[in-house]
Short mmCIF file of C-alpha atoms in Angstrom, two decimals:
data_model
loop_
_atom_site.label_atom_id
_atom_site.label_comp_id
_atom_site.label_asym_id
_atom_site.label_seq_id
_atom_site.Cartn_x
_atom_site.Cartn_y
_atom_site.Cartn_z
CA MET A 1 -0.05 -0.04 -0.01
CA THR A 2 1.55 3.19 -1.09
CA ALA A 3 1.83 6.29 1.32
CA LEU A 4 -0.98 8.22 -0.70
CA LYS A 5 -3.48 5.31 -0.46
CA LEU A 6 -2.84 4.86 3.43
CA LEU A 7 -3.37 8.69 3.83
CA SER A 8 -6.65 8.61 2.02
CA ARG A 9 -8.00 5.61 3.98
CA THR A 10 -6.87 7.23 7.28
CA LYS A 11 -7.93 10.90 6.55
CA LEU A 12 -10.72 10.86 9.11
CA TYR A 13 -8.43 9.98 11.83
CA TRP A 14 -5.93 12.50 10.76
CA GLY A 15 -8.74 15.07 10.79
CA LEU A 16 -9.52 14.07 14.36
CA ILE A 17 -6.05 14.42 15.32
CA ALA A 18 -5.64 17.89 13.56
CA ILE A 19 -8.85 19.10 15.54
CA PHE A 20 -7.28 17.79 18.78
CA LEU A 21 -3.85 19.47 18.21
CA ILE A 22 -5.57 22.85 17.19
CA GLY A 23 -7.32 22.42 20.48
CA VAL A 24 -4.11 21.85 22.47
CA LEU A 25 -2.02 24.43 20.87
CA GLY A 26 -4.80 27.12 20.71
CA SER A 27 -6.09 26.46 24.16
CA PRO A 28 -6.35 29.17 26.83
CA VAL A 29 -4.66 28.48 30.35
CA SER A 30 -5.92 28.57 33.82
CA SER A 31 -4.76 31.04 36.44
CA LYS A 32 -2.03 28.23 37.33
CA GLY A 33 -0.85 27.95 33.92
CA ASN A 34 -2.49 24.63 32.79
CA ASN A 35 -3.92 23.81 29.66
CA ILE A 36 -7.69 24.17 29.90
CA PHE A 37 -8.51 22.02 26.93
CA LEU A 38 -6.15 19.21 28.10
CA SER A 39 -7.71 19.13 31.51
CA TYR A 40 -9.45 15.87 32.50
CA GLY A 41 -12.75 17.90 33.60
CA ASN A 42 -12.97 19.53 30.24
CA LEU A 43 -12.53 16.21 28.05
CA LEU A 44 -15.14 14.30 30.36
CA ASP A 45 -17.35 17.39 29.69
CA VAL A 46 -16.78 16.87 25.83
CA LEU A 47 -17.63 13.07 26.12
CA ARG A 48 -20.70 13.68 28.25
CA GLN A 49 -21.96 16.39 25.82
CA VAL A 50 -21.40 14.43 22.68
CA SER A 51 -22.96 11.18 24.11
CA THR A 52 -26.61 12.40 23.42
CA THR A 53 -25.90 13.15 19.67
CA GLY A 54 -23.68 10.29 19.57
CA LEU A 55 -26.42 7.82 20.56
CA ILE A 56 -28.50 9.36 17.91
CA ALA A 57 -25.91 9.36 15.09
CA THR A 58 -25.26 5.73 15.92
CA GLY A 59 -28.73 4.61 14.84
CA MET A 60 -28.72 7.20 12.00
CA THR A 61 -25.67 5.45 10.48
CA ALA A 62 -27.43 2.14 9.79
CA VAL A 63 -30.22 4.07 8.40
CA ILE A 64 -28.19 6.19 6.14
CA ILE A 65 -25.97 3.18 4.89
CA THR A 66 -29.39 1.68 3.51
CA GLY A 67 -29.98 4.48 1.52
CA GLY A 68 -32.40 6.20 4.04
CA ILE A 69 -32.66 9.15 6.32
CA ASP A 70 -34.50 9.72 9.56
CA LEU A 71 -35.63 13.33 10.33
CA SER A 72 -37.69 12.25 13.20
CA VAL A 73 -35.12 11.31 15.69
CA GLY A 74 -35.11 14.55 17.55
CA SER A 75 -38.90 14.66 17.89
CA LEU A 76 -38.77 10.87 19.11
CA MET A 77 -36.31 11.86 21.83
CA ALA A 78 -38.49 14.74 22.86
CA ILE A 79 -41.51 12.60 23.49
CA CYS A 80 -39.31 10.05 25.00
CA SER A 81 -38.13 12.66 27.47
CA VAL A 82 -41.51 13.76 28.40
CA VAL A 83 -42.63 10.24 29.18
CA CYS A 84 -39.62 9.66 31.26
CA ALA A 85 -40.05 12.88 33.11
CA MET A 86 -43.56 12.12 33.88
CA LEU A 87 -43.13 8.63 34.83
CA LEU A 88 -40.30 9.65 37.40
CA THR A 89 -42.19 12.67 38.97
CA VAL A 90 -45.95 12.16 38.52
CA PRO A 91 -47.64 9.43 40.39
CA GLY A 92 -50.97 7.38 39.16
CA VAL A 93 -52.24 7.19 35.72
CA THR A 94 -50.70 9.92 33.58
CA PRO A 95 -50.61 10.54 29.69
CA GLY A 96 -47.07 9.34 30.01
CA ALA A 97 -48.09 6.02 31.84
CA VAL A 98 -51.03 5.61 29.28
CA LEU A 99 -48.59 6.06 26.24
CA GLY A 100 -45.65 4.25 27.85
CA VAL A 101 -46.87 1.23 29.52
CA PRO A 102 -49.10 -0.27 26.76
CA THR A 103 -46.32 0.57 24.27
CA VAL A 104 -43.79 -1.88 26.19
CA ALA A 105 -46.55 -4.48 26.31
CA VAL A 106 -46.81 -4.22 22.20
CA VAL A 107 -43.10 -4.08 21.88
CA ALA A 108 -42.66 -7.38 24.27
CA LEU A 109 -45.37 -9.18 22.30
CA CYS A 110 -43.97 -8.29 18.87
CA LEU A 111 -40.40 -9.09 19.91
CA GLY A 112 -41.35 -12.29 21.42
CA PHE A 113 -43.16 -13.39 18.26
CA VAL A 114 -40.28 -12.08 15.89
CA VAL A 115 -37.17 -13.41 17.90
CA THR A 116 -38.78 -16.92 18.57
CA ARG A 117 -39.81 -17.28 14.79
CA PHE A 118 -36.35 -16.32 13.83
CA ILE A 119 -34.53 -18.71 16.09
CA PHE A 120 -36.85 -21.69 14.87
CA LEU A 121 -36.28 -20.73 11.09
CA ASN A 122 -32.48 -20.44 11.33
CA VAL A 123 -32.32 -23.81 13.27
CA GLU A 124 -34.40 -25.24 10.58
CA LYS A 125 -32.15 -23.65 7.73
CA SER A 126 -28.87 -25.17 9.36
CA ARG A 127 -30.50 -28.38 9.24
CA ALA A 128 -31.73 -28.12 5.62
CA GLY A 129 -28.25 -26.97 4.35
CA ALA A 130 -27.14 -24.06 2.33
CA ASP A 131 -28.69 -25.40 -0.91
CA ALA A 132 -32.15 -25.79 0.52
CA ALA A 133 -32.24 -23.01 3.07
CA ARG A 134 -34.27 -20.57 0.79
CA ASP A 135 -37.13 -23.30 0.55
CA VAL A 136 -37.53 -23.85 4.40
CA ARG A 137 -40.93 -23.22 5.78
CA LEU A 138 -42.03 -23.52 9.39
CA ASP A 139 -45.11 -25.51 10.48
CA GLY A 140 -47.97 -23.93 12.34
CA VAL A 141 -46.95 -24.74 15.80
CA ARG A 142 -43.18 -23.55 15.33
CA GLY A 143 -44.33 -20.68 12.95
CA VAL A 144 -47.25 -19.13 14.72
CA VAL A 145 -48.26 -20.77 17.83
CA THR A 146 -45.01 -20.96 19.82
CA PRO A 147 -43.84 -17.57 18.81
CA ALA A 148 -47.39 -16.19 19.79
CA VAL A 149 -47.05 -17.90 23.18
CA VAL A 150 -43.75 -16.56 23.91
CA GLY A 151 -44.77 -13.08 22.99
CA VAL A 152 -47.67 -13.36 25.29
CA ILE A 153 -45.43 -14.44 28.17
CA LEU A 154 -43.16 -11.62 27.64
CA CYS A 155 -46.11 -9.00 27.19
CA CYS A 156 -47.50 -10.21 30.72
CA LEU A 157 -44.09 -10.26 32.32
CA SER A 158 -43.65 -6.52 31.18
CA LEU A 159 -47.04 -5.68 32.54
CA TRP A 160 -46.41 -7.56 35.82
CA TYR A 161 -43.41 -5.59 36.41
CA LEU A 162 -44.53 -2.02 35.15
CA LEU A 163 -48.16 -1.72 36.43
CA PRO A 164 -47.16 -1.63 40.11
CA GLN A 165 -44.82 1.40 39.44
CA ILE A 166 -47.64 3.50 38.19
CA GLU A 167 -49.16 4.52 41.57
CA PRO A 168 -45.91 5.17 43.46
CA LYS A 169 -43.82 6.50 40.66
CA PHE A 170 -41.44 4.86 38.40
CA GLY A 171 -37.60 3.82 39.08
CA VAL A 172 -34.67 3.94 37.14
CA LEU A 173 -35.00 0.43 35.50
CA GLY A 174 -38.64 1.27 34.70
CA VAL A 175 -37.87 4.49 32.61
CA LEU A 176 -35.09 2.58 30.92
CA LEU A 177 -37.49 0.20 29.74
CA VAL A 178 -40.57 2.34 28.66
CA ALA A 179 -38.66 5.31 27.15
CA PRO A 180 -36.52 3.02 24.67
CA CYS A 181 -39.62 1.07 23.78
CA VAL A 182 -41.66 4.25 22.95
CA GLY A 183 -38.85 5.34 20.59
CA LEU A 184 -38.61 1.79 19.10
CA LEU A 185 -42.24 1.68 18.22
CA PHE A 186 -42.31 5.00 16.64
CA GLY A 187 -39.05 4.04 14.73
CA ALA A 188 -40.60 0.61 13.65
CA LEU A 189 -43.64 2.50 12.44
CA ASN A 190 -41.55 4.89 10.28
CA GLY A 191 -39.89 1.72 8.86
CA PHE A 192 -43.22 0.03 8.34
CA ILE A 193 -44.67 3.18 6.40
CA ILE A 194 -41.77 3.44 4.27
CA VAL A 195 -41.64 -0.20 3.18
CA ALA A 196 -45.27 -0.85 2.99
CA GLY A 197 -46.26 2.38 1.45
CA ARG A 198 -43.13 2.63 -0.70
CA LEU A 199 -42.78 6.16 0.14
CA GLN A 200 -39.52 8.27 0.35
CA PRO A 201 -37.84 8.10 3.91
CA PHE A 202 -37.53 11.98 3.72
CA ILE A 203 -41.16 12.47 3.44
CA VAL A 204 -42.28 9.75 6.05
CA THR A 205 -39.84 10.77 8.74
CA LEU A 206 -40.48 14.57 8.05
CA ALA A 207 -44.22 13.80 8.80
CA MET A 208 -43.20 11.64 11.80
CA MET A 209 -41.13 14.43 13.29
CA VAL A 210 -44.16 16.81 13.23
CA THR A 211 -46.41 14.12 14.58
CA ALA A 212 -44.05 13.09 17.39
CA LEU A 213 -43.73 16.76 18.32
CA GLY A 214 -47.51 17.30 18.56
CA ILE A 215 -47.99 14.08 20.62
CA ALA A 216 -44.96 15.23 22.90
CA ARG A 217 -46.91 18.48 23.61
CA LEU A 218 -50.18 16.80 24.03
CA THR A 219 -48.36 14.42 26.64
CA ALA A 220 -46.66 17.09 28.54
CA GLY A 221 -49.83 19.07 28.81
CA GLN A 222 -50.70 22.67 27.70
CA ASN A 223 -48.89 24.13 30.76
CA ASN A 224 -46.09 22.10 30.88
CA ALA A 225 -43.45 23.36 28.62
CA VAL A 226 -40.85 21.76 30.88
CA LEU A 227 -41.37 18.96 33.48
CA PRO A 228 -38.52 19.54 35.90
CA VAL A 229 -36.82 16.34 37.62
CA TYR A 230 -35.16 16.72 40.75
CA THR A 231 -33.50 13.55 42.03
CA GLY A 232 -34.29 12.81 45.82
CA SER A 233 -37.26 15.27 45.89
CA ASN A 234 -39.83 14.71 43.14
CA ALA A 235 -37.92 11.62 41.63
CA THR A 236 -36.02 8.79 42.94
CA ALA A 237 -32.66 9.32 44.28
CA ASP A 238 -31.24 6.44 42.18
CA PHE A 239 -31.87 8.41 39.00
CA GLU A 240 -28.76 10.44 39.92
CA MET A 241 -26.50 7.56 38.84
CA LEU A 242 -27.32 8.39 35.19
CA ARG A 243 -25.39 11.34 35.32
CA SER A 244 -22.47 10.08 37.67
CA LEU A 245 -18.89 9.03 36.81
CA VAL A 246 -18.33 5.31 36.57
CA PHE A 247 -15.65 4.45 38.99
CA GLY A 248 -14.81 8.14 39.14
CA VAL A 249 -13.44 7.77 35.33
CA ILE A 250 -16.03 7.91 32.82
CA PRO A 251 -19.45 9.75 32.71
CA MET A 252 -22.44 7.24 32.44
CA PRO A 253 -23.84 8.94 29.11
CA GLY A 254 -20.46 8.36 27.68
CA LEU A 255 -20.41 4.77 28.76
CA PHE A 256 -23.83 4.29 26.75
CA PHE A 257 -22.60 5.95 23.84
CA LEU A 258 -19.48 3.71 23.69
CA GLY A 259 -21.29 0.75 24.33
CA ALA A 260 -23.86 1.46 21.45
CA ILE A 261 -20.88 2.11 19.14
CA LEU A 262 -19.13 -1.21 20.14
CA ILE A 263 -22.30 -3.42 20.10
CA TYR A 264 -23.88 -2.11 16.90
CA GLY A 265 -20.64 -1.80 15.04
CA ALA A 266 -19.97 -5.41 15.80
CA VAL A 267 -23.41 -6.35 14.43
CA LEU A 268 -22.93 -4.34 11.12
CA ARG A 269 -19.43 -5.94 10.71
CA PHE A 270 -19.68 -9.32 11.71
CA THR A 271 -23.24 -10.41 11.21
CA PRO A 272 -25.49 -11.34 8.12
CA PHE A 273 -27.72 -8.47 9.19
CA GLY A 274 -24.90 -6.10 8.73
CA ARG A 275 -24.14 -7.38 5.42
CA TYR A 276 -27.64 -7.07 4.34
CA VAL A 277 -27.63 -3.44 5.41
CA TYR A 278 -24.65 -2.83 3.08
CA ALA A 279 -26.09 -4.69 0.38
CA ILE A 280 -29.30 -2.75 0.57
CA GLY A 281 -27.71 0.56 0.32
CA GLY A 282 -25.56 -0.49 -2.62
CA ASN A 283 -28.43 -1.98 -4.80
CA GLU A 284 -31.59 -2.51 -3.10
CA GLU A 285 -33.22 -4.38 -5.93
CA ALA A 286 -30.19 -6.67 -6.65
CA ALA A 287 -30.33 -7.42 -2.76
CA ARG A 288 -33.99 -8.22 -2.78
CA LEU A 289 -33.39 -10.53 -6.00
CA SER A 290 -30.72 -12.22 -4.05
CA GLY A 291 -33.02 -13.34 -1.45
CA ILE A 292 -32.45 -10.53 1.17
CA ALA A 293 -35.75 -9.56 3.00
CA ALA A 294 -34.80 -5.96 2.36
CA GLY A 295 -38.16 -4.48 3.87
CA ARG A 296 -37.53 -6.31 7.29
CA VAL A 297 -33.97 -5.06 7.44
CA LYS A 298 -35.05 -1.60 6.80
CA ILE A 299 -37.73 -1.74 9.33
CA ALA A 300 -35.21 -3.22 11.93
CA THR A 301 -32.67 -0.09 11.18
CA TYR A 302 -35.38 2.57 11.90
CA ALA A 303 -36.77 0.58 14.84
CA VAL A 304 -33.02 0.65 16.49
CA SER A 305 -32.69 4.39 15.50
CA GLY A 306 -35.78 4.99 17.49
CA LEU A 307 -34.64 2.74 20.55
CA LEU A 308 -31.35 4.81 20.70
CA ALA A 309 -33.43 8.07 20.60
CA GLY A 310 -35.16 6.72 23.57
CA ILE A 311 -32.15 5.87 25.68
CA ALA A 312 -30.71 9.27 24.49
CA ALA A 313 -33.86 10.86 26.02
CA VAL A 314 -33.49 9.30 29.30
CA LEU A 315 -29.91 10.26 29.72
CA TYR A 316 -30.94 13.78 28.50
CA VAL A 317 -33.62 13.88 31.40
CA ALA A 318 -30.80 12.76 33.85
CA GLN A 319 -28.35 15.23 32.68
CA TYR A 320 -30.52 18.31 32.44
CA ARG A 321 -32.79 17.22 35.05
CA GLN A 322 -36.09 17.87 32.77
CA GLY A 323 -38.09 16.58 30.18
CA LYS A 324 -39.65 18.76 27.47
CA PRO A 325 -41.41 18.56 24.08
CA ASP A 326 -38.65 20.56 22.34
CA ALA A 327 -35.75 18.61 23.90
CA GLY A 328 -34.52 17.24 20.70
CA ALA A 329 -35.03 20.37 18.49
CA GLY A 330 -32.22 20.20 15.78
CA LEU A 331 -30.58 17.14 17.03
CA GLU A 332 -31.39 15.09 13.83
CA LEU A 333 -29.37 17.80 11.90
CA ASP A 334 -26.31 17.46 14.15
CA ALA A 335 -26.47 13.60 14.10
CA ILE A 336 -26.71 13.48 10.21
CA ALA A 337 -23.62 16.01 10.19
CA ALA A 338 -21.59 13.85 12.33
CA VAL A 339 -22.52 10.76 10.42
CA VAL A 340 -21.52 12.51 7.18
CA ILE A 341 -18.35 13.81 8.63
CA GLY A 342 -17.39 10.23 9.61
CA GLY A 343 -17.55 9.07 6.01
CA THR A 344 -20.87 7.66 5.52
CA SER A 345 -22.43 8.49 2.01
CA LEU A 346 -25.76 9.83 1.94
CA MET A 347 -26.20 7.79 -1.42
CA GLY A 348 -26.05 4.58 1.01
CA GLY A 349 -23.78 1.45 0.73
CA ARG A 350 -20.71 3.02 2.38
CA GLY A 351 -19.93 4.10 6.03
CA SER A 352 -18.93 2.60 9.36
CA LEU A 353 -19.50 3.19 12.91
CA THR A 354 -16.10 3.87 13.63
CA GLY A 355 -16.32 6.73 11.12
CA THR A 356 -19.35 7.94 13.02
CA PHE A 357 -17.57 7.72 16.26
CA CYS A 358 -14.85 10.06 14.98
CA GLY A 359 -17.34 12.28 13.39
CA VAL A 360 -19.14 12.77 16.69
CA LEU A 361 -15.68 13.57 18.44
CA ILE A 362 -14.86 15.90 15.78
CA PHE A 363 -17.89 17.71 16.10
CA GLY A 364 -17.71 17.87 19.85
CA LEU A 365 -14.07 18.86 19.77
CA LEU A 366 -14.83 21.89 17.61
CA SER A 367 -17.78 23.12 19.62
CA ASN A 368 -15.60 22.61 22.80
CA ILE A 369 -12.84 24.83 21.36
CA LEU A 370 -15.11 27.45 19.92
CA GLN A 371 -16.62 27.62 23.33
CA LEU A 372 -13.26 27.86 25.23
CA HIS A 373 -12.38 31.00 22.87
CA ASN A 374 -15.72 32.52 23.64
CA ILE A 375 -16.73 32.80 19.82
CA ASN A 376 -20.05 34.05 19.12
CA SER A 377 -22.72 31.63 18.91
CA ASN A 378 -24.04 32.67 15.50
CA LEU A 379 -20.37 32.73 14.10
CA GLN A 380 -20.10 29.02 15.71
CA LEU A 381 -22.85 28.09 13.42
CA VAL A 382 -21.18 29.57 10.33
CA LEU A 383 -17.98 27.81 10.95
CA LYS A 384 -19.52 24.45 11.33
CA GLY A 385 -21.55 24.77 8.39
CA MET A 386 -18.38 25.50 6.49
CA ILE A 387 -16.50 22.69 8.26
CA ILE A 388 -19.13 20.15 7.46
CA ILE A 389 -19.18 21.19 3.65
CA GLY A 390 -15.41 20.97 3.39
CA THR A 391 -15.44 17.61 5.14
CA VAL A 392 -17.99 16.09 2.99
CA LEU A 393 -16.23 17.35 -0.18
CA VAL A 394 -13.06 15.51 1.04
CA GLN A 395 -14.94 12.53 1.80
CA GLU A 396 -16.80 12.30 -1.37
CA ARG A 397 -13.58 13.20 -3.18
CA ASN A 398 -15.19 15.92 -4.95
CA ALA A 399 -12.83 18.66 -3.83
CA ALA A 400 -10.66 17.91 -6.90
CA ASP A 401 -13.80 18.61 -9.19
CA LEU A 402 -14.43 21.90 -7.43
CA LEU A 403 -10.89 22.87 -7.99
CA GLY A 404 -11.20 21.99 -11.52
CA TYR A 405 -14.29 24.23 -12.01
CA LEU A 406 -12.46 27.18 -10.19
CA ARG A 407 -9.51 26.73 -12.37
CA LEU A 408 -7.22 26.78 -9.35
CA PRO A 409 -3.75 25.21 -9.50
CA GLY A 410 -3.71 21.53 -9.56
CA GLY A 411 -7.37 21.21 -9.99
CA GLN A 412 -7.45 19.95 -13.46
CA ALA A 413 -5.05 17.37 -12.75
CA ALA A 414 -6.48 16.23 -9.70
CA ARG A 415 -10.01 16.15 -11.40
CA LYS A 416 -8.61 13.75 -14.12
CA GLU A 417 -7.24 11.57 -11.50
CA THR A 418 -10.47 11.67 -9.60
CA ALA A 419 -12.59 10.84 -12.78
CA ALA A 420 -10.29 7.92 -13.44
CA ALA A 421 -10.64 6.73 -9.90
CA LYS A 422 -14.31 6.75 -10.42
CA ARG A 423 -14.40 5.00 -13.66
CA LEU A 424 -12.23 2.31 -12.28
CA SER A 425 -14.64 1.92 -9.19
CA SER A 426 -17.46 1.83 -11.49
CA GLU A 427 -15.92 -0.96 -13.71
CA THR A 428 -15.03 -3.02 -10.57
CA SER A 429 -18.47 -2.70 -9.31
CA SER A 430 -19.86 -3.97 -12.58
CA LEU A 431 -17.55 -6.90 -12.59
CA ASN A 432 -18.49 -7.68 -9.00
CA LEU A 433 -22.22 -7.51 -9.78
CA GLY A 434 -21.75 -9.77 -12.86
CA GLY A 435 -19.81 -12.27 -10.62
CA ASN A 436 -22.70 -12.38 -8.17
CA LYS A 437 -25.27 -13.03 -10.86
CA GLU A 438 -23.33 -15.96 -12.00
#
């Protein structure tokens, strides 16, 4: 591998290192002469602040790899934050409980059915062998009855656990179960409408963004723009642990973010589901003809995106001590920006959670650097927008085209090199597609 190719493949990491070095070299110093940017407390604050956006971006990555987009995650986080705050602080049957508890029951029923059927189907496929795997069919007992029984059992267990918490107010585990399930259900609904209605993800998730915002406001009530959460006062004191430092080293929100990146990253890299996600993003029709259940995979990616939005909502409530209907306003744009900065193509078929992790950190470190230098908040937005455009130009290898159009030195040569690379990539893809058909 030449040095140029190595530099091209690792450019994202060099970008992260460059941002970090800029922060170190340009950092103000404290009264004791210490570098503020490098201080342990400042770096912990960066990780804590990016964790919410990072969780959203983690789910967004798989959605974008399939060629979709999810504009509703900010509103889903808002409605989940309202449900979480209401369950923690208001006893009895509230709009939050009416929305949250039945949702958990529905999710438990569906997950029990789907997972049990999936296990039976894959066991049967392994017995039949690779050649006959596509023709495997389950009988009525294993295909419907047993999965339905398992789903009903899980549904009953969830209600048995949650119903006694309604009157005295919910605890930490209760809201960590309810809020993500609310997000998962709305996310799965996004995916189902997109697949069943054959609609553009942009339109469906835009409609869900508005709908979820309205539901969040109706759930909170007309007079409740903010639902305050005071641990040890109107909410359980145990909820404080979700904003604490684990072993005094890493903030709990950061641990959730890192865990999501590692788990979902492993799923996308090492499992058939991950291969299906990339195949659908590369060519959905070819993936469908090869036997991939493209619709189910897309629904699953939107469901996971909603699930992570629900987890982010609980951490938001813990960190800011409030739930509110506009909690996630604009967060979907930050998440998309972080994903694109991380090298995921908006056209689908290319990207990774490693890149998303770097993109989230670049975005977080940049914001921190600008805040340390007291840059005007409006100017910060301008600078962030310019950096996003520049990063995407580099990631998509279109910077050379721009230089060529502007007739800047080196632009024409770089443009020719980029065009040749694109032709070679296209020819390689055609050969691979032909080999797959054979």
